[in-house]
PDB file of C-alpha atoms in Angstrom:
ATOM      1  CA  UNK A   1      19.863 -24.086 -20.190  1.00 69.00           C
ATOM      2  CA  UNK A   2      21.072 -20.707 -18.959  1.00 81.00           C
ATOM      3  CA  UNK A   3      19.047 -19.079 -16.183  1.00 89.00           C
ATOM      4  CA  UNK A   4      17.159 -15.832 -16.780  1.00 94.00           C
ATOM      5  CA  UNK A   5      17.174 -13.293 -13.972  1.00 95.00           C
ATOM      6  CA  UNK A   6      14.126 -11.177 -12.996  1.00 96.00           C
ATOM      7  CA  UNK A   7      13.513  -8.575 -10.326  1.00 94.00           C
ATOM      8  CA  UNK A   8      10.347  -7.353  -8.668  1.00 93.00           C
ATOM      9  CA  UNK A   9      10.018  -4.029  -6.836  1.00 88.00           C
ATOM     10  CA  UNK A  10       6.963  -2.705  -5.040  1.00 82.00           C
ATOM     11  CA  UNK A  11       6.319   0.561  -3.251  1.00 78.00           C
ATOM     12  CA  UNK A  12       3.091   1.214  -1.398  1.00 70.00           C
ATOM     13  CA  UNK A  13       2.092   4.463  -3.124  1.00 60.00           C
ATOM     14  CA  UNK A  14       2.908   6.703  -6.078  1.00 53.00           C
ATOM     15  CA  UNK A  15       4.709   9.102  -3.749  1.00 52.00           C
ATOM     16  CA  UNK A  16       7.249   6.516  -2.587  1.00 60.00           C
ATOM     17  CA  UNK A  17      10.485   5.933  -4.428  1.00 67.00           C
ATOM     18  CA  UNK A  18      11.640   2.548  -5.680  1.00 76.00           C
ATOM     19  CA  UNK A  19      15.167   3.815  -6.474  1.00 82.00           C
ATOM     20  CA  UNK A  20      16.832   1.918  -3.635  1.00 83.00           C
ATOM     21  CA  UNK A  21      15.362  -1.359  -4.808  1.00 84.00           C
ATOM     22  CA  UNK A  22      16.315  -0.655  -8.433  1.00 87.00           C
ATOM     23  CA  UNK A  23      19.930   0.099  -7.455  1.00 87.00           C
ATOM     24  CA  UNK A  24      20.131  -3.178  -5.588  1.00 86.00           C
ATOM     25  CA  UNK A  25      18.765  -5.032  -8.651  1.00 89.00           C
ATOM     26  CA  UNK A  26      21.291  -3.357 -10.950  1.00 88.00           C
ATOM     27  CA  UNK A  27      24.118  -4.423  -8.644  1.00 88.00           C
ATOM     28  CA  UNK A  28      22.957  -8.008  -9.125  1.00 87.00           C
ATOM     29  CA  UNK A  29      23.268  -7.551 -12.909  1.00 89.00           C
ATOM     30  CA  UNK A  30      19.560  -8.012 -13.504  1.00 92.00           C
ATOM     31  CA  UNK A  31      18.673  -6.585 -16.957  1.00 92.00           C
ATOM     32  CA  UNK A  32      16.559  -3.442 -16.716  1.00 91.00           C
ATOM     33  CA  UNK A  33      13.947  -4.869 -19.051  1.00 93.00           C
ATOM     34  CA  UNK A  34      13.492  -7.809 -16.654  1.00 94.00           C
ATOM     35  CA  UNK A  35      12.704  -5.636 -13.630  1.00 93.00           C
ATOM     36  CA  UNK A  36       9.013  -5.141 -12.881  1.00 92.00           C
ATOM     37  CA  UNK A  37       7.765  -2.337 -10.635  1.00 89.00           C
ATOM     38  CA  UNK A  38       4.342  -1.823  -9.041  1.00 87.00           C
ATOM     39  CA  UNK A  39       3.438   1.419  -7.244  1.00 80.00           C
ATOM     40  CA  UNK A  40       0.443   0.366  -5.188  1.00 68.00           C
ATOM     41  CA  UNK A  41      -0.544  -1.388  -2.033  1.00 56.00           C
ATOM     42  CA  UNK A  42       0.361  -5.012  -1.431  1.00 49.00           C
ATOM     43  CA  UNK A  43      -3.146  -5.719  -0.095  1.00 55.00           C
ATOM     44  CA  UNK A  44      -3.817  -8.098  -2.957  1.00 54.00           C
ATOM     45  CA  UNK A  45      -2.067  -9.522  -6.002  1.00 57.00           C
ATOM     46  CA  UNK A  46      -4.121  -7.866  -8.724  1.00 66.00           C
ATOM     47  CA  UNK A  47      -1.063  -5.814  -9.571  1.00 80.00           C
ATOM     48  CA  UNK A  48      -0.369  -5.409 -13.306  1.00 88.00           C
ATOM     49  CA  UNK A  49       3.423  -5.693 -13.253  1.00 91.00           C
ATOM     50  CA  UNK A  50       3.420  -8.557 -10.797  1.00 91.00           C
ATOM     51  CA  UNK A  51       0.970 -10.473 -12.998  1.00 90.00           C
ATOM     52  CA  UNK A  52       3.133  -9.877 -16.087  1.00 93.00           C
ATOM     53  CA  UNK A  53       6.206 -11.060 -14.193  1.00 94.00           C
ATOM     54  CA  UNK A  54       4.582 -14.261 -12.881  1.00 93.00           C
ATOM     55  CA  UNK A  55       3.848 -15.357 -16.488  1.00 94.00           C
ATOM     56  CA  UNK A  56       7.577 -15.167 -17.308  1.00 94.00           C
ATOM     57  CA  UNK A  57       8.683 -17.437 -14.494  1.00 95.00           C
ATOM     58  CA  UNK A  58       9.590 -21.076 -14.977  1.00 95.00           C
ATOM     59  CA  UNK A  59      12.181 -23.666 -13.926  1.00 92.00           C
ATOM     60  CA  UNK A  60      14.906 -21.709 -15.765  1.00 94.00           C
ATOM     61  CA  UNK A  61      14.337 -18.377 -13.995  1.00 95.00           C
ATOM     62  CA  UNK A  62      15.535 -16.716 -10.793  1.00 94.00           C
ATOM     63  CA  UNK A  63      13.392 -14.017  -9.157  1.00 95.00           C
ATOM     64  CA  UNK A  64      15.069 -11.401  -7.013  1.00 95.00           C
ATOM     65  CA  UNK A  65      13.111  -9.391  -4.436  1.00 91.00           C
ATOM     66  CA  UNK A  66      14.632  -6.866  -2.041  1.00 86.00           C
ATOM     67  CA  UNK A  67      12.785  -8.141   1.038  1.00 83.00           C
ATOM     68  CA  UNK A  68      10.185 -10.761   1.904  1.00 79.00           C
ATOM     69  CA  UNK A  69       7.398  -8.203   2.405  1.00 78.00           C
ATOM     70  CA  UNK A  70       7.498  -7.283  -1.289  1.00 82.00           C
ATOM     71  CA  UNK A  71       5.476 -10.469  -1.820  1.00 80.00           C
ATOM     72  CA  UNK A  72       2.534  -9.472   0.353  1.00 76.00           C
ATOM     73  CA  UNK A  73       1.153  -7.740   3.411  1.00 70.00           C
ATOM     74  CA  UNK A  74       0.598 -10.713   5.682  1.00 74.00           C
ATOM     75  CA  UNK A  75       1.892 -14.088   6.689  1.00 72.00           C
ATOM     76  CA  UNK A  76      -0.655 -16.093   4.667  1.00 77.00           C
ATOM     77  CA  UNK A  77      -0.136 -14.159   1.400  1.00 81.00           C
ATOM     78  CA  UNK A  78       3.656 -14.327   1.609  1.00 80.00           C
ATOM     79  CA  UNK A  79       3.549 -18.057   2.190  1.00 81.00           C
ATOM     80  CA  UNK A  80       1.093 -18.614  -0.682  1.00 83.00           C
ATOM     81  CA  UNK A  81       3.118 -16.575  -3.152  1.00 86.00           C
ATOM     82  CA  UNK A  82       6.380 -18.216  -2.144  1.00 85.00           C
ATOM     83  CA  UNK A  83       4.855 -21.628  -2.649  1.00 84.00           C
ATOM     84  CA  UNK A  84       3.305 -20.700  -5.981  1.00 88.00           C
ATOM     85  CA  UNK A  85       6.546 -19.252  -7.409  1.00 89.00           C
ATOM     86  CA  UNK A  86       8.871 -21.974  -6.105  1.00 85.00           C
ATOM     87  CA  UNK A  87       6.636 -25.033  -6.331  1.00 84.00           C
ATOM     88  CA  UNK A  88       4.083 -24.359  -9.103  1.00 89.00           C
ATOM     89  CA  UNK A  89       6.178 -22.094 -11.390  1.00 91.00           C
ATOM     90  CA  UNK A  90       9.378 -23.950 -10.365  1.00 89.00           C
ATOM     91  CA  UNK A  91      11.337 -20.683 -10.321  1.00 90.00           C
ATOM     92  CA  UNK A  92      14.096 -20.001  -7.823  1.00 89.00           C
ATOM     93  CA  UNK A  93      13.684 -17.045  -5.457  1.00 90.00           C
ATOM     94  CA  UNK A  94      16.389 -14.850  -3.889  1.00 90.00           C
ATOM     95  CA  UNK A  95      15.535 -12.459  -1.009  1.00 88.00           C
ATOM     96  CA  UNK A  96      18.283  -9.943  -1.223  1.00 88.00           C
ATOM     97  CA  UNK A  97      18.290  -8.726   2.394  1.00 82.00           C
ATOM     98  CA  UNK A  98      18.204 -12.287   3.770  1.00 80.00           C
ATOM     99  CA  UNK A  99      20.802 -14.587   2.140  1.00 77.00           C
ATOM    100  CA  UNK A 100      19.371 -17.670   3.828  1.00 75.00           C
ATOM    101  CA  UNK A 101      16.259 -17.242   1.670  1.00 81.00           C
ATOM    102  CA  UNK A 102      17.814 -18.354  -1.623  1.00 83.00           C
ATOM    103  CA  UNK A 103      16.184 -21.452  -3.093  1.00 82.00           C
ATOM    104  CA  UNK A 104      19.245 -22.147  -5.210  1.00 81.00           C
ATOM    105  CA  UNK A 105      21.102 -23.122  -2.051  1.00 75.00           C
ATOM    106  CA  UNK A 106      20.504 -26.170   0.078  1.00 64.00           C
ATOM    107  CA  UNK A 107      18.373 -28.171  -2.288  1.00 63.00           C
ATOM    108  CA  UNK A 108      18.698 -31.120   0.075  1.00 54.00           C
ATOM    109  CA  UNK A 109      16.188 -31.880   2.781  1.00 50.00           C
ATOM    110  CA  UNK A 110      18.028 -30.007   5.530  1.00 48.00           C
ATOM    111  CA  UNK A 111      18.510 -26.927   3.357  1.00 48.00           C
ATOM    112  CA  UNK A 112      14.840 -26.869   2.420  1.00 56.00           C
ATOM    113  CA  UNK A 113      13.848 -27.360   6.057  1.00 55.00           C
ATOM    114  CA  UNK A 114      16.001 -24.433   7.224  1.00 55.00           C
ATOM    115  CA  UNK A 115      14.714 -22.182   4.419  1.00 61.00           C
ATOM    116  CA  UNK A 116      11.113 -23.002   5.364  1.00 67.00           C
ATOM    117  CA  UNK A 117      11.723 -22.119   8.997  1.00 67.00           C
ATOM    118  CA  UNK A 118      13.391 -18.799   8.075  1.00 65.00           C
ATOM    119  CA  UNK A 119      10.571 -17.978   5.686  1.00 65.00           C
ATOM    120  CA  UNK A 120       7.891 -18.610   8.269  1.00 69.00           C
ATOM    121  CA  UNK A 121       9.671 -16.521  10.908  1.00 68.00           C
ATOM    122  CA  UNK A 122      10.295 -13.624   8.532  1.00 64.00           C
ATOM    123  CA  UNK A 123       6.723 -13.723   7.211  1.00 64.00           C
ATOM    124  CA  UNK A 124       5.466 -13.511  10.764  1.00 64.00           C
ATOM    125  CA  UNK A 125       7.845 -10.661  11.584  1.00 64.00           C
ATOM    126  CA  UNK A 126       6.757  -8.707   8.449  1.00 62.00           C
ATOM    127  CA  UNK A 127       3.068  -9.033   9.363  1.00 65.00           C
ATOM    128  CA  UNK A 128       3.727  -8.184  13.005  1.00 63.00           C
ATOM    129  CA  UNK A 129       5.677  -5.078  12.056  1.00 63.00           C
ATOM    130  CA  UNK A 130       2.847  -3.825   9.839  1.00 63.00           C
ATOM    131  CA  UNK A 131       0.434  -4.409  12.711  1.00 66.00           C
ATOM    132  CA  UNK A 132       2.681  -2.444  15.077  1.00 60.00           C
ATOM    133  CA  UNK A 133       3.022   0.445  12.594  1.00 61.00           C
ATOM    134  CA  UNK A 134      -0.773   0.676  12.256  1.00 68.00           C
ATOM    135  CA  UNK A 135      -1.169   0.565  16.017  1.00 72.00           C
ATOM    136  CA  UNK A 136       1.453   3.358  16.491  1.00 70.00           C
ATOM    137  CA  UNK A 137      -0.349   5.444  13.843  1.00 72.00           C
ATOM    138  CA  UNK A 138      -3.687   4.995  15.582  1.00 69.00           C
ATOM    139  CA  UNK A 139      -2.175   5.879  18.955  1.00 65.00           C
ATOM    140  CA  UNK A 140      -0.519   8.970  17.440  1.00 68.00           C
ATOM    141  CA  UNK A 141      -3.784  10.146  15.901  1.00 70.00           C
ATOM    142  CA  UNK A 142      -5.651   9.595  19.178  1.00 69.00           C
ATOM    143  CA  UNK A 143      -3.018  11.549  21.101  1.00 69.00           C
ATOM    144  CA  UNK A 144      -3.128  14.388  18.523  1.00 69.00           C
ATOM    145  CA  UNK A 145      -6.912  14.586  18.742  1.00 71.00           C
ATOM    146  CA  UNK A 146      -6.659  14.731  22.540  1.00 72.00           C
ATOM    147  CA  UNK A 147      -4.372  17.768  22.128  1.00 72.00           C
ATOM    148  CA  UNK A 148      -6.999  19.407  19.949  1.00 70.00           C
ATOM    149  CA  UNK A 149      -5.340  18.780  16.586  1.00 67.00           C
ATOM    150  CA  UNK A 150      -7.963  18.850  13.824  1.00 66.00           C
ATOM    151  CA  UNK A 151      -7.706  16.399  10.915  1.00 61.00           C
ATOM    152  CA  UNK A 152      -9.112  16.777   7.438  1.00 60.00           C
ATOM    153  CA  UNK A 153      -9.517  19.848   5.311  1.00 61.00           C
ATOM    154  CA  UNK A 154     -10.037  23.041   7.316  1.00 59.00           C
ATOM    155  CA  UNK A 155     -13.479  24.633   7.033  1.00 67.00           C
ATOM    156  CA  UNK A 156     -13.795  27.693   4.832  1.00 72.00           C
ATOM    157  CA  UNK A 157     -14.732  30.616   7.083  1.00 80.00           C
ATOM    158  CA  UNK A 158     -18.318  31.820   6.846  1.00 84.00           C
ATOM    159  CA  UNK A 159     -18.788  35.095   4.914  1.00 86.00           C
ATOM    160  CA  UNK A 160     -19.353  38.219   7.039  1.00 86.00           C
ATOM    161  CA  UNK A 161     -22.980  38.461   5.917  1.00 89.00           C
ATOM    162  CA  UNK A 162     -23.823  34.844   6.699  1.00 88.00           C
ATOM    163  CA  UNK A 163     -25.447  35.465  10.081  1.00 88.00           C
ATOM    164  CA  UNK A 164     -27.687  38.252   8.679  1.00 89.00           C
ATOM    165  CA  UNK A 165     -28.538  36.225   5.570  1.00 89.00           C
ATOM    166  CA  UNK A 166     -29.220  33.154   7.651  1.00 89.00           C
ATOM    167  CA  UNK A 167     -31.664  35.157   9.777  1.00 88.00           C
ATOM    168  CA  UNK A 168     -33.466  36.484   6.710  1.00 90.00           C
ATOM    169  CA  UNK A 169     -33.712  32.955   5.253  1.00 88.00           C
ATOM    170  CA  UNK A 170     -34.903  31.485   8.548  1.00 87.00           C
ATOM    171  CA  UNK A 171     -37.625  34.208   8.746  1.00 89.00           C
ATOM    172  CA  UNK A 172     -38.631  33.318   5.174  1.00 87.00           C
ATOM    173  CA  UNK A 173     -37.785  36.739   3.847  1.00 90.00           C
ATOM    174  CA  UNK A 174     -35.662  35.085   1.139  1.00 90.00           C
ATOM    175  CA  UNK A 175     -35.447  31.576  -0.227  1.00 90.00           C
ATOM    176  CA  UNK A 176     -32.414  29.246  -0.063  1.00 87.00           C
ATOM    177  CA  UNK A 177     -31.348  30.108  -3.635  1.00 89.00           C
ATOM    178  CA  UNK A 178     -31.284  33.809  -2.858  1.00 89.00           C
ATOM    179  CA  UNK A 179     -29.527  33.257   0.474  1.00 89.00           C
ATOM    180  CA  UNK A 180     -26.872  31.085  -1.147  1.00 88.00           C
ATOM    181  CA  UNK A 181     -26.277  33.707  -3.843  1.00 89.00           C
ATOM    182  CA  UNK A 182     -25.826  36.445  -1.275  1.00 90.00           C
ATOM    183  CA  UNK A 183     -23.224  34.349   0.514  1.00 88.00           C
ATOM    184  CA  UNK A 184     -21.433  33.216  -2.635  1.00 88.00           C
ATOM    185  CA  UNK A 185     -22.278  29.592  -1.978  1.00 88.00           C
ATOM    186  CA  UNK A 186     -24.084  26.773  -3.706  1.00 88.00           C
ATOM    187  CA  UNK A 187     -27.522  25.923  -2.364  1.00 85.00           C
ATOM    188  CA  UNK A 188     -26.312  22.654  -0.772  1.00 84.00           C
ATOM    189  CA  UNK A 189     -23.309  24.377   0.871  1.00 86.00           C
ATOM    190  CA  UNK A 190     -25.500  27.131   2.308  1.00 86.00           C
ATOM    191  CA  UNK A 191     -28.023  24.626   3.594  1.00 82.00           C
ATOM    192  CA  UNK A 192     -25.360  22.433   5.215  1.00 84.00           C
ATOM    193  CA  UNK A 193     -23.654  25.379   6.851  1.00 84.00           C
ATOM    194  CA  UNK A 194     -27.024  26.733   7.955  1.00 84.00           C
ATOM    195  CA  UNK A 195     -27.870  23.428   9.695  1.00 83.00           C
ATOM    196  CA  UNK A 196     -24.519  23.476  11.524  1.00 79.00           C
ATOM    197  CA  UNK A 197     -24.844  27.166  12.316  1.00 75.00           C
ATOM    198  CA  UNK A 198     -28.240  26.539  13.842  1.00 66.00           C
ATOM    199  CA  UNK A 199     -26.878  23.747  16.084  1.00 61.00           C
ATOM    200  CA  UNK A 200     -23.830  25.704  17.290  1.00 54.00           C
TER     201      UNK A 200
END
């Protein structure tokens, strides 16, 4: 029976572009209708396109992925998904940026052994790289904060009459609704800014 080729692409967010992965799939002559794309984190496998794809796989299919980390975010997940696809679904897998990871080759004991070793090493490298990226991001944020860089949305400046209005409200000349109206704020915004103003 002739093999059917499938491709799976994943990018971590809507803002990222999967074009590079799609071009690589097209070069492998994978039909466009057999390419599944998810635009979300790989933190779990509750991904709609991935789930649709898995149902299509069987002993007569070959799944192409651009790199091993498309299967998951950590060593354990990558190993589990590889085993499920290759052993349970009986589908072949081809990792396009690592020719040694092609289950169609080396079906003998030595070939399987070598593939398993490469898979374990690459899974570890993928997880370790993600850890290093997160650590570098955390260090960068800490360094920026130390330089006085502010994160988050900037505060809207207080209106010019806030100090006077705050004083009138604090002296009970006006209530919070009236004070908020004079400052062009909602009651909750005026109250929150008043509490911070008082502590400054």
